Short mmCIF file of C-alpha atoms in Angstrom, two decimals:
data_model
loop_
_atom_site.label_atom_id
_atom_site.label_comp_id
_atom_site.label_asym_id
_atom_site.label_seq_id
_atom_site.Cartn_x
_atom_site.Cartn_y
_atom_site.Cartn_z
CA UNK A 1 52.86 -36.89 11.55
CA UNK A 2 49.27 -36.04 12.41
CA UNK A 3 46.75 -38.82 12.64
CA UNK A 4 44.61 -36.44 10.19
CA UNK A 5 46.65 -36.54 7.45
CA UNK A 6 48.04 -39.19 6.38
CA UNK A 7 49.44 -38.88 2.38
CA UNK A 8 49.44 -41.90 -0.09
CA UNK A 9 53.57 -41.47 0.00
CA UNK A 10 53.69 -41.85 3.34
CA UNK A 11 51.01 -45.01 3.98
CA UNK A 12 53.09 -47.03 0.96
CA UNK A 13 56.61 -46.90 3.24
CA UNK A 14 55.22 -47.54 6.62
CA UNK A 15 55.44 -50.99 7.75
CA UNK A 16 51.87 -52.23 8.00
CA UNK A 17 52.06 -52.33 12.06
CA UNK A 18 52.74 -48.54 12.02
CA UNK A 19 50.18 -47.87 9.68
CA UNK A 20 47.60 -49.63 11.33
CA UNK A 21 48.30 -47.73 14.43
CA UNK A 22 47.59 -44.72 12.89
CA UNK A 23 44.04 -45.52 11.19
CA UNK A 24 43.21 -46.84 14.58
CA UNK A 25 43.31 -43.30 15.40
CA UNK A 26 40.74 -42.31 12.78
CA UNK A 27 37.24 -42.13 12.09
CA UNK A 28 36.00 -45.63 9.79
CA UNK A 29 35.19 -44.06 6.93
CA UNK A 30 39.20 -42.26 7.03
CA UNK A 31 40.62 -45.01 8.03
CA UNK A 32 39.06 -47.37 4.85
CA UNK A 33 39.73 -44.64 2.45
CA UNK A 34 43.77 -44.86 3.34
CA UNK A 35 43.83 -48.75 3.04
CA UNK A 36 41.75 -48.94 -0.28
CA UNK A 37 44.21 -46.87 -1.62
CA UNK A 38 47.25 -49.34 -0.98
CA UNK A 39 47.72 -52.56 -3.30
CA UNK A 40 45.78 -55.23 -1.88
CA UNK A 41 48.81 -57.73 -0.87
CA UNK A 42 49.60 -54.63 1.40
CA UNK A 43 45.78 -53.81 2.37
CA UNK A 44 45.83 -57.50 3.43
CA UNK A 45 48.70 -57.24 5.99
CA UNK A 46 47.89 -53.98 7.32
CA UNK A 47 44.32 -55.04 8.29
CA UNK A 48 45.74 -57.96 10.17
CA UNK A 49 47.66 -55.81 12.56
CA UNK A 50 44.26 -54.11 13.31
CA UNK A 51 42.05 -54.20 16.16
CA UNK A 52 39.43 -57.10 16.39
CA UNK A 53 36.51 -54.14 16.92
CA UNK A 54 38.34 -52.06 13.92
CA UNK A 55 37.94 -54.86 11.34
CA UNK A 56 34.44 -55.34 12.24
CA UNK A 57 33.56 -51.72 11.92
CA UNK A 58 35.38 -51.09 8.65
CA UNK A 59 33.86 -54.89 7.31
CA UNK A 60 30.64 -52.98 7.79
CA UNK A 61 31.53 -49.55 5.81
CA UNK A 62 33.42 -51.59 3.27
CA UNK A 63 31.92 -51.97 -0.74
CA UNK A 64 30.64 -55.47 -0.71
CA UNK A 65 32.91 -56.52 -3.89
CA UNK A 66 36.27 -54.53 -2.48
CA UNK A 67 35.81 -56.21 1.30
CA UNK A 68 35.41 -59.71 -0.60
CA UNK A 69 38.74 -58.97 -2.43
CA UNK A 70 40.37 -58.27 1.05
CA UNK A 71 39.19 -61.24 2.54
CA UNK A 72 40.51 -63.53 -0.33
CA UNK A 73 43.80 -62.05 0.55
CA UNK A 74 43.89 -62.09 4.48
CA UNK A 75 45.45 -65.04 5.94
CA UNK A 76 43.56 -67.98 6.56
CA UNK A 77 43.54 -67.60 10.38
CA UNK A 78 43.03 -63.99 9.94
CA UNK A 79 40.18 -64.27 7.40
CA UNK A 80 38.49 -67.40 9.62
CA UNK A 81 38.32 -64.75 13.08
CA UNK A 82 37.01 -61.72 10.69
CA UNK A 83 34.18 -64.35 9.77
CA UNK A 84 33.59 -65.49 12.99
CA UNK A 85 32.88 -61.70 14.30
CA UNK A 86 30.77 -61.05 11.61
CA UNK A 87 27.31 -60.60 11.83
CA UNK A 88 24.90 -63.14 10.09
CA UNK A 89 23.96 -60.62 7.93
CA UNK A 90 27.32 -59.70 6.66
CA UNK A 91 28.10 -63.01 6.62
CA UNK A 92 25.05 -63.93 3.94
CA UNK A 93 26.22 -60.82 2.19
CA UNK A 94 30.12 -61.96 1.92
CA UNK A 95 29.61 -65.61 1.45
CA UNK A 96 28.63 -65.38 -2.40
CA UNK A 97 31.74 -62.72 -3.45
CA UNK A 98 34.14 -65.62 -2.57
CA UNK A 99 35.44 -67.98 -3.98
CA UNK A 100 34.46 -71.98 -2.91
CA UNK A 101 37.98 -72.55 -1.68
CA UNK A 102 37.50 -69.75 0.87
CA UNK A 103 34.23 -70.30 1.50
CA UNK A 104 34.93 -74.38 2.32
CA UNK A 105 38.46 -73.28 4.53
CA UNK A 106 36.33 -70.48 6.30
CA UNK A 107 33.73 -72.97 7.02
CA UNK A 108 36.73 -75.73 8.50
CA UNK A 109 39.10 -72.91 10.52
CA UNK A 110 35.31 -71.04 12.05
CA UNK A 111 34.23 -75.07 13.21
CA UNK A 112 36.37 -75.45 16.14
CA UNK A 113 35.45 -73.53 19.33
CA UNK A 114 37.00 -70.39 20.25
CA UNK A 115 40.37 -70.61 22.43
CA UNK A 116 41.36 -73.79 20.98
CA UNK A 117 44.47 -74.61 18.60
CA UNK A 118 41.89 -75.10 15.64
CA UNK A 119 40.34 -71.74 15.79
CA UNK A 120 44.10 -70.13 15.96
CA UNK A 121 45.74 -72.79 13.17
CA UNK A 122 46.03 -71.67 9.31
CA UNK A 123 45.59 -73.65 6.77
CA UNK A 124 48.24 -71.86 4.46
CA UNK A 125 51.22 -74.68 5.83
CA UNK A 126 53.92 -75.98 2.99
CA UNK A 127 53.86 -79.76 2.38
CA UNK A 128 56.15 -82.29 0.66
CA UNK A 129 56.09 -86.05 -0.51
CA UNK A 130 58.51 -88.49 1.26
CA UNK A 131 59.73 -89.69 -1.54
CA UNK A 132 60.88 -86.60 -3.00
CA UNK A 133 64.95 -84.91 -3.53
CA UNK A 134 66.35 -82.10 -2.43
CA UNK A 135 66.64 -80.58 -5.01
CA UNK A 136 62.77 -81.46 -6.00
CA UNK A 137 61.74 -80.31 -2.14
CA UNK A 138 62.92 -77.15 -3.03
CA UNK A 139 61.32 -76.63 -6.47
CA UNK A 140 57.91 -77.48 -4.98
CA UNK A 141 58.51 -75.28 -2.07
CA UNK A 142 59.30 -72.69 -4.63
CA UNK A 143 55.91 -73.27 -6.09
CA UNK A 144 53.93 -73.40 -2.90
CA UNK A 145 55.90 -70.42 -1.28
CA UNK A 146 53.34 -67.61 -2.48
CA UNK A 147 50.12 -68.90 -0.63
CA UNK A 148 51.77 -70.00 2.09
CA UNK A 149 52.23 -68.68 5.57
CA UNK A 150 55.72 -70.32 6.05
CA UNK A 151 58.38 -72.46 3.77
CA UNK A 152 60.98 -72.11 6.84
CA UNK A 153 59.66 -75.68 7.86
CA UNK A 154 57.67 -77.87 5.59
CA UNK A 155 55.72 -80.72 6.77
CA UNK A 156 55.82 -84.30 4.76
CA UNK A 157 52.61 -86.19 5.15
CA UNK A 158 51.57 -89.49 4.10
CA UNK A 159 48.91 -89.78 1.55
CA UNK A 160 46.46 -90.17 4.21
CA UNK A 161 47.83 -86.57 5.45
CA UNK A 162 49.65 -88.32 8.57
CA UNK A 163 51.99 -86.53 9.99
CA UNK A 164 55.67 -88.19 8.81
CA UNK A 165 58.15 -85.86 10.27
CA UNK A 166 59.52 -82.17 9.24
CA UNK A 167 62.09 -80.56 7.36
CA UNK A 168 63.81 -77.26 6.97
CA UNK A 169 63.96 -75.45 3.98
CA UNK A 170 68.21 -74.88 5.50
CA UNK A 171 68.20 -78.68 5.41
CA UNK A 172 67.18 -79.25 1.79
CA UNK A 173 69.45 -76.22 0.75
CA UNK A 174 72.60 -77.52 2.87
CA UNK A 175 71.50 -81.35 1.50
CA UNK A 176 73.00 -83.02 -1.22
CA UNK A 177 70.68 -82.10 -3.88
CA UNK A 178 69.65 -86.61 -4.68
CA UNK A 179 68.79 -86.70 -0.88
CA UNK A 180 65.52 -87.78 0.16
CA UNK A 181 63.37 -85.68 1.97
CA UNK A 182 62.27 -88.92 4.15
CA UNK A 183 66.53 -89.27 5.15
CA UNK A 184 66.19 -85.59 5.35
CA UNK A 185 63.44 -85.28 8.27
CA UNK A 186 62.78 -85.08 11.97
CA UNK A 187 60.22 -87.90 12.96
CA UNK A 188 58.10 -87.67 15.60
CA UNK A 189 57.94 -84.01 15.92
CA UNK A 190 56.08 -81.83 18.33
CA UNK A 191 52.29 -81.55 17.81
CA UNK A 192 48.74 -80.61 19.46
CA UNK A 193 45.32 -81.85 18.78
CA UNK A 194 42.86 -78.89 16.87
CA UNK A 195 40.72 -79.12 20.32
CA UNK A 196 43.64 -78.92 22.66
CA UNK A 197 43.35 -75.02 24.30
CA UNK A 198 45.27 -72.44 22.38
CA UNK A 199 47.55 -72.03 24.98
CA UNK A 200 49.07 -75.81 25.08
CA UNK A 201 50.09 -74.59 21.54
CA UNK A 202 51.66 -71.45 22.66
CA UNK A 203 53.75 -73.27 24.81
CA UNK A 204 55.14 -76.59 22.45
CA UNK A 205 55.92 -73.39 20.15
CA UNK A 206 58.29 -72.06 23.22
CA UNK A 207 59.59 -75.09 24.95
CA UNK A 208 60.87 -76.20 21.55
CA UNK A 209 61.64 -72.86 19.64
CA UNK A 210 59.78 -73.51 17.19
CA UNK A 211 58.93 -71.51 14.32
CA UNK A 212 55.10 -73.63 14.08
CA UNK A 213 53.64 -76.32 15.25
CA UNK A 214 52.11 -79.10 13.57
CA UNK A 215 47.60 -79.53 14.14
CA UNK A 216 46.34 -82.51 13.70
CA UNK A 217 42.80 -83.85 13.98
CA UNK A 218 40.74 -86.66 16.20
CA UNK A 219 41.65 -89.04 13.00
CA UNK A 220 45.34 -87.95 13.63
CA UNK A 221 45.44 -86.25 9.82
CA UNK A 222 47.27 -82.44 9.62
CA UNK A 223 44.96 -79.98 9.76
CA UNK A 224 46.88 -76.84 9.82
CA UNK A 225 49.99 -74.92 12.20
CA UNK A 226 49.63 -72.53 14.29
CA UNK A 227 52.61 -70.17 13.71
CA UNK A 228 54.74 -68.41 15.92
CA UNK A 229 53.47 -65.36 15.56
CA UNK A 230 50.19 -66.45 16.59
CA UNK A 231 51.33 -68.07 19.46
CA UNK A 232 52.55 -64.73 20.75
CA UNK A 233 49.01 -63.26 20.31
CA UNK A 234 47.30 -66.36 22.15
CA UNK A 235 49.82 -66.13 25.29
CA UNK A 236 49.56 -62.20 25.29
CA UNK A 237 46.02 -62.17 25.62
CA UNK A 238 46.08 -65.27 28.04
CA UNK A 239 48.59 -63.03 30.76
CA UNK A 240 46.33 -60.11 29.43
CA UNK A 241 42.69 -61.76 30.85
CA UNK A 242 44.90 -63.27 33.96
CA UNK A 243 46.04 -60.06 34.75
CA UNK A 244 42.44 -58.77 34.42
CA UNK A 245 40.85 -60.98 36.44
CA UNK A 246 43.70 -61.39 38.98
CA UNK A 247 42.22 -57.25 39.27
CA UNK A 248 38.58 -58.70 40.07
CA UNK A 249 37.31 -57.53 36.80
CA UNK A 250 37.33 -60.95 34.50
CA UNK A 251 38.20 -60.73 31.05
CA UNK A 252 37.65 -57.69 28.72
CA UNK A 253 36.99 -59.44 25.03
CA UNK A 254 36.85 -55.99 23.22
CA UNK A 255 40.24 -54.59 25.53
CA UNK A 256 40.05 -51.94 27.60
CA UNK A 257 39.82 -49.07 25.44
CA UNK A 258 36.88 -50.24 23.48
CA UNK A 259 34.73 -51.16 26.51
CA UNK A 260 31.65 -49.46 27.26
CA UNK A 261 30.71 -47.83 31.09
CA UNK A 262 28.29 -51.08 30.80
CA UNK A 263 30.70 -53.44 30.59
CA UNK A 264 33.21 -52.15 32.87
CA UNK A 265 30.92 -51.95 35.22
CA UNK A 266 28.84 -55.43 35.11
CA UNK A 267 32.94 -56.88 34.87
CA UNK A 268 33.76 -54.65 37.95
CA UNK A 269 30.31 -54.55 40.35
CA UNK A 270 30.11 -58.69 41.25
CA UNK A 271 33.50 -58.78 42.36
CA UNK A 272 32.77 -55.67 44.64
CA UNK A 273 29.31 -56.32 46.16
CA UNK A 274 30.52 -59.75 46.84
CA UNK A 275 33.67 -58.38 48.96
CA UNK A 276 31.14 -56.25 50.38
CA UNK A 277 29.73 -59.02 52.50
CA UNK A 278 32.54 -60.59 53.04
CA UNK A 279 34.18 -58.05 54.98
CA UNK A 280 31.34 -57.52 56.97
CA UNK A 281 33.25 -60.53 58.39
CA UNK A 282 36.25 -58.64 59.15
CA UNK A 283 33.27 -55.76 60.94
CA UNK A 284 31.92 -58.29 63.07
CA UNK A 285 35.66 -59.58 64.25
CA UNK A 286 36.09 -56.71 65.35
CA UNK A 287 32.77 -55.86 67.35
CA UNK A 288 33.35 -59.25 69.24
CA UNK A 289 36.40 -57.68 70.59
CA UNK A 290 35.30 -54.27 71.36
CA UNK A 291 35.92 -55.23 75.64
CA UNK A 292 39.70 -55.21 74.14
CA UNK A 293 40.02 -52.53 71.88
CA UNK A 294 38.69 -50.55 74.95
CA UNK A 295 41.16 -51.18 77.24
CA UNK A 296 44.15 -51.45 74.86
CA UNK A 297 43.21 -48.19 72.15
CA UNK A 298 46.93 -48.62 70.87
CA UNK A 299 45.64 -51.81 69.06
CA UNK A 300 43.70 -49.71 66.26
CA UNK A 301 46.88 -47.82 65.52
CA UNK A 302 48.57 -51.21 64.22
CA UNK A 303 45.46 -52.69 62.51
CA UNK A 304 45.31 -51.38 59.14
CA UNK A 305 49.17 -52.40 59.15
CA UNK A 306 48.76 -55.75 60.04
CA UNK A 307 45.97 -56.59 57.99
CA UNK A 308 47.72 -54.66 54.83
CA UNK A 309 50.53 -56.55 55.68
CA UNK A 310 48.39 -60.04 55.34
CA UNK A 311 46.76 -59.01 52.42
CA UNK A 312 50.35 -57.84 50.32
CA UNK A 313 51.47 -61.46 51.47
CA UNK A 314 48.78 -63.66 50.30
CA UNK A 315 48.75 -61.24 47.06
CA UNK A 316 52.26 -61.81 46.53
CA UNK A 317 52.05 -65.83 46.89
CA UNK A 318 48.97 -65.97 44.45
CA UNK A 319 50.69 -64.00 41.68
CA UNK A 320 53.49 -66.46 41.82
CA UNK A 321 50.87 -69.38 42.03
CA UNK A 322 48.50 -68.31 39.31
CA UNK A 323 51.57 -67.57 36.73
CA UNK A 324 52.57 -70.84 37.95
CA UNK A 325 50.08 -72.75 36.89
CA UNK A 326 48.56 -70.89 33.88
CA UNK A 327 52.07 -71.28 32.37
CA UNK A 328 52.03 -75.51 32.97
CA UNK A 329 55.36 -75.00 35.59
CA UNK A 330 53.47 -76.50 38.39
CA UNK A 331 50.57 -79.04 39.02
CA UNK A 332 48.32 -80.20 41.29
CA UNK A 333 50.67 -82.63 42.28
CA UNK A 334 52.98 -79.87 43.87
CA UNK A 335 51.05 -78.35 46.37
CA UNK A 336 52.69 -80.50 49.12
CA UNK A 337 56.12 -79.55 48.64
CA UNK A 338 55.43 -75.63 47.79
CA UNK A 339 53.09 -75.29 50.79
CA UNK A 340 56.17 -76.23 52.88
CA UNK A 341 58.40 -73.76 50.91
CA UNK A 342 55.75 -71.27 51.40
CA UNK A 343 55.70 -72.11 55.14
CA UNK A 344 59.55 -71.70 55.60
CA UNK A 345 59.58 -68.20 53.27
CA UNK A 346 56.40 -66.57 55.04
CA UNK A 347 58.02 -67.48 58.26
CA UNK A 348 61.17 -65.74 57.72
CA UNK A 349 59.08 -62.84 56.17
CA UNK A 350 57.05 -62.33 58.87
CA UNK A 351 59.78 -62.41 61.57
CA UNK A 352 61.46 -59.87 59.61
CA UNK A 353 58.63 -57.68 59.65
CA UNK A 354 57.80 -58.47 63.04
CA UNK A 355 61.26 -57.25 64.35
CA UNK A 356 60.57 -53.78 62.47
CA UNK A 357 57.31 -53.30 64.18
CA UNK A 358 58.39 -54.24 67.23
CA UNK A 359 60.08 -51.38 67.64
CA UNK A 360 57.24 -49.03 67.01
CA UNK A 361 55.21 -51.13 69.04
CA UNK A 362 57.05 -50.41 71.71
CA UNK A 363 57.15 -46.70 71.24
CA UNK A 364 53.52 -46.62 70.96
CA UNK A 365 51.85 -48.71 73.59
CA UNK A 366 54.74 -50.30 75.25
CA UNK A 367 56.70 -54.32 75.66
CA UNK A 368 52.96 -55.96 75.89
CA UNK A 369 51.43 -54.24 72.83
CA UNK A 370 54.56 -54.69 71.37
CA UNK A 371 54.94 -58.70 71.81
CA UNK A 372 51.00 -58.58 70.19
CA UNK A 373 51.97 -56.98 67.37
CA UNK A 374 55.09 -58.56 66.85
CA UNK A 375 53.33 -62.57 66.99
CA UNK A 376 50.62 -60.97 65.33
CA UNK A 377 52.81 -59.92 62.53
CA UNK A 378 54.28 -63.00 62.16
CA UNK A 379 50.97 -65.46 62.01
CA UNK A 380 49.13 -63.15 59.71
CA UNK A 381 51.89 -63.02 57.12
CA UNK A 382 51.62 -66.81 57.37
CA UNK A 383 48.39 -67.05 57.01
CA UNK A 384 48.17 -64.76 53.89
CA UNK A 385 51.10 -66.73 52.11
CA UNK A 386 49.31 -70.38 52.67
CA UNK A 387 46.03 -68.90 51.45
CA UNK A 388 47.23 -67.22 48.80
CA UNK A 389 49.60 -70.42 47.49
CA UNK A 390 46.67 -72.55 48.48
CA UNK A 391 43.49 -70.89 46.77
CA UNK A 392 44.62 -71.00 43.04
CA UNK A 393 45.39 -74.68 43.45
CA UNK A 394 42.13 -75.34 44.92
CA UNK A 395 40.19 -73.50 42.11
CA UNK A 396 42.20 -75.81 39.93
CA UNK A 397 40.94 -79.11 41.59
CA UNK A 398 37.63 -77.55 40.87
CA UNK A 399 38.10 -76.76 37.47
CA UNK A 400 37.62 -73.40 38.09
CA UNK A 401 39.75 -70.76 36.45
CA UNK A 402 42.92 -70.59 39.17
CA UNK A 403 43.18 -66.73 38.02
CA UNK A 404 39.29 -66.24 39.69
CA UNK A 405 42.33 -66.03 43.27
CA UNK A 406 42.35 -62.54 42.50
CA UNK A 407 44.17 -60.18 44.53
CA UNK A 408 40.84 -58.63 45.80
CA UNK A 409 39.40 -62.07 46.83
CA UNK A 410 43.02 -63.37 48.88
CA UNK A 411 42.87 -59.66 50.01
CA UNK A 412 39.35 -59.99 51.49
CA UNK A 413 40.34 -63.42 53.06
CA UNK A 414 43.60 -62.42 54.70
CA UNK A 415 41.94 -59.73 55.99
CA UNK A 416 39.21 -61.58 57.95
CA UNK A 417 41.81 -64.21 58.80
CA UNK A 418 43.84 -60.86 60.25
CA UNK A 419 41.28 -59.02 62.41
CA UNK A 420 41.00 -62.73 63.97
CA UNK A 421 44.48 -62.87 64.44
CA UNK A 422 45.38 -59.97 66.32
CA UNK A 423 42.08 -59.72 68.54
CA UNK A 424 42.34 -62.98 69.48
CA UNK A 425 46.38 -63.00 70.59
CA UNK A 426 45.58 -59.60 72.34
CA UNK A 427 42.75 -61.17 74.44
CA UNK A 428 44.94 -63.89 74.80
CA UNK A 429 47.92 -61.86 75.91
CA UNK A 430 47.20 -58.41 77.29
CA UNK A 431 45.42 -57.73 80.61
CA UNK A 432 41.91 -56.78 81.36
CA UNK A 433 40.86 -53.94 83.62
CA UNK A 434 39.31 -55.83 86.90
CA UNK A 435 40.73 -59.18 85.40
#
């Protein structure tokens, strides 16, 4: 089917992912003429599996009284982020179309900062009294069901709106139906704070399985879940900037294909002109070995190896480290015992390399250059591995952003460390005309 048209028929039976995939493919004013055509229930959904930049632009194009409607229907969560990208303008324009309900939960989700549970939670979570039956838990989720994001698990909360425990909607149906829900339900269940980062909640959702978890506020009240679903989003967009920046680039809010030449280039240029300089550090190894390289010119064939070589090695260890750490599998507190791990793995991986150049090295400049290259093999693997382990954990003790170890930035140090290396062993080890 072509992205250009796109009959009634065929937007009512797509599923609302598929559909949205299309009208990201065309033009604003298209695109909002396709979903104003579908009920609103549906026009709802389908503009939640949009783009961030997509809502924005068709919130803009969008009759005042028909993008009002929409936003009464959108998810909490989803309606909270559309407000927060709004402009102020839009924002004065929208406010009075809705209703005070929406107005007050906008106002509550768009208070907590961005990248914390709060600003992922909904409000739209299924509650029940203690004191209630089974068979009464299940008329009142039956009620609440329309308006609510889930009824899979429903939350009972004290009439200060403490958290009391949870129970399944299988559990009341499987229950005798004069059970209480308070014999019923799981105390002490799993739960974040609305300031805790996003991503502590993306992780109680997978340690546990769970299909939400519970939000609760300074004052320890329920404030809202964040759902499963969501919790996919938040970790997919956490690998997505760690990935980004472990490229040198930082993180790309709008996504790749949205961002401008000025963008990619003021993420891309610091990260560059800083490497600049510091492999001028790597230029001036070399220069204070240029008595060397004279006598021994079979040394520059194995440099760009060896240094490669240090760089894929520290690269390698920082991936590990950085996923490590970003997903809460390692701490601080284990740097001692993986830096000896690290030391016995980039030992044997640098002897095994070693023994493979070895051989070349003697092909190409004979047993001396050969024991150079082989040593030099092994102690710049070494090297790369401890700085690449070692750099993410110390960006952590900072409190900087352990991701910031990018691969060009280990790359750039094990190549320095590298140059160093082999000059040094082969003015060490090799002999000097007239010496």
């Amino acid at each position: 089917m072509t992205t250009t048209m796109l009959p009634p028929e065929a937007a009512a039976t797509l599923h609302p992912a598929d559909l949205a995939a299309l009208l990201e493919l065309r033009p604003a004013p298209a695109a909002w003429e396709v979903l104003a055509a579908l009920p609103l229930a549906r026009r709802a959904e389908t503009f939640g599996y949009l783009a961030p930049e997509t809502q924005t632009g068709l919130a803009a194009i969008a009759p005042p009284r028909a993008l009002a409607e929409l936003v009464t229907a959108m998810d909490a969560d989803e309606r909270a982020d559309l407000w927060a990208r709004l402009p102020e303008a839009a924002r004065e324009a929208l406010g009075p179309a809705l209703a005070a309900a929406e107005r007050e939960d906008i106002r509550r989700l768009a208070a907590y900062p961005p990248g914390t549970a709060g600003a992922v939670m909904t409000s739209e979570y299924a509650v029940l009294r203690p004191d209630l039956t089974a068979r009464q838990a299940i008329e009142a989720l039956r009620g609440q069901a329309a308006s609510k994001e889930t009824i899979q698990v429903a939350y009972v909360l004290s009439p200060q709106r403490r958290l009391l425990g949870t129970v399944t909607l299988e559990d009341l149906v499987l229950a005798a139906a004069d059970r209480r829900v308070a014999d019923l339900m799981r105390t002490d269940p799993p739960c974040v704070h609305a300031t805790a980062p996003a991503e502590q909640a993306a992780r109680v959702v997978a340690r546990y399985d769970l299909p939400a978890v519970p939000v609760i506020n300074g004052g320890e009240a329920m404030v809202g879940i964040v759902t499963a679903d969501d919790a996919m989003d938040v970790a997919e967009a956490e690998a997505t900037e760690d990935f980004q920046k472990a490229g040198g680039t930082g993180g790309l809010e709008a996504g790749l294909r949205a961002a401008g030449v000025a963008l990619l280039y003021r993420k891309r240029a610091g990260w560059l002109v800083a490497l600049v300089f510091a492999n001028i550090l790597s230029g001036a190894g070399i220069a204070a070995f240029e008595e060397t390289i004279a006598a021994h010119l079979s040394l520059v064939f194995f440099l760009p190896l060896l240094i490669a070589s240090a760089g894929n090695a520290g690269s390698q260890a920082a991936t590990l480290t950085v996923r490590a750490l970003a997903t809460g599998e390692v701490g601080l507190s284990d740097w001692g015992r993986l830096l000896g791990r690290e030391v016995l793995v980039a030992l044997a991986l640098g002897l095994t390399m070693a023994v493979a150049v070895s051989a070349i090295g003697l092909w190409r400049g004979g047993p001396e250059i050969a024991l150079v290259v082989a040593l030099t093999m092994v102690l710049v693997v070494l090297a790369g591995s401890l700085v690449g382990l070692s750099l993410p954990f110390l960006l952590d003790r900072l409190r900087l952003d352990p991701a910031s170890a990018s691969a060009p930035l280990v790359t750039s140090i094990a190549d320095v460390a590298g140059v160093l290396i082999y000059f040094t062993m082969a003015a060490a080890l090799l002999p000097m005309p007239g010496g």
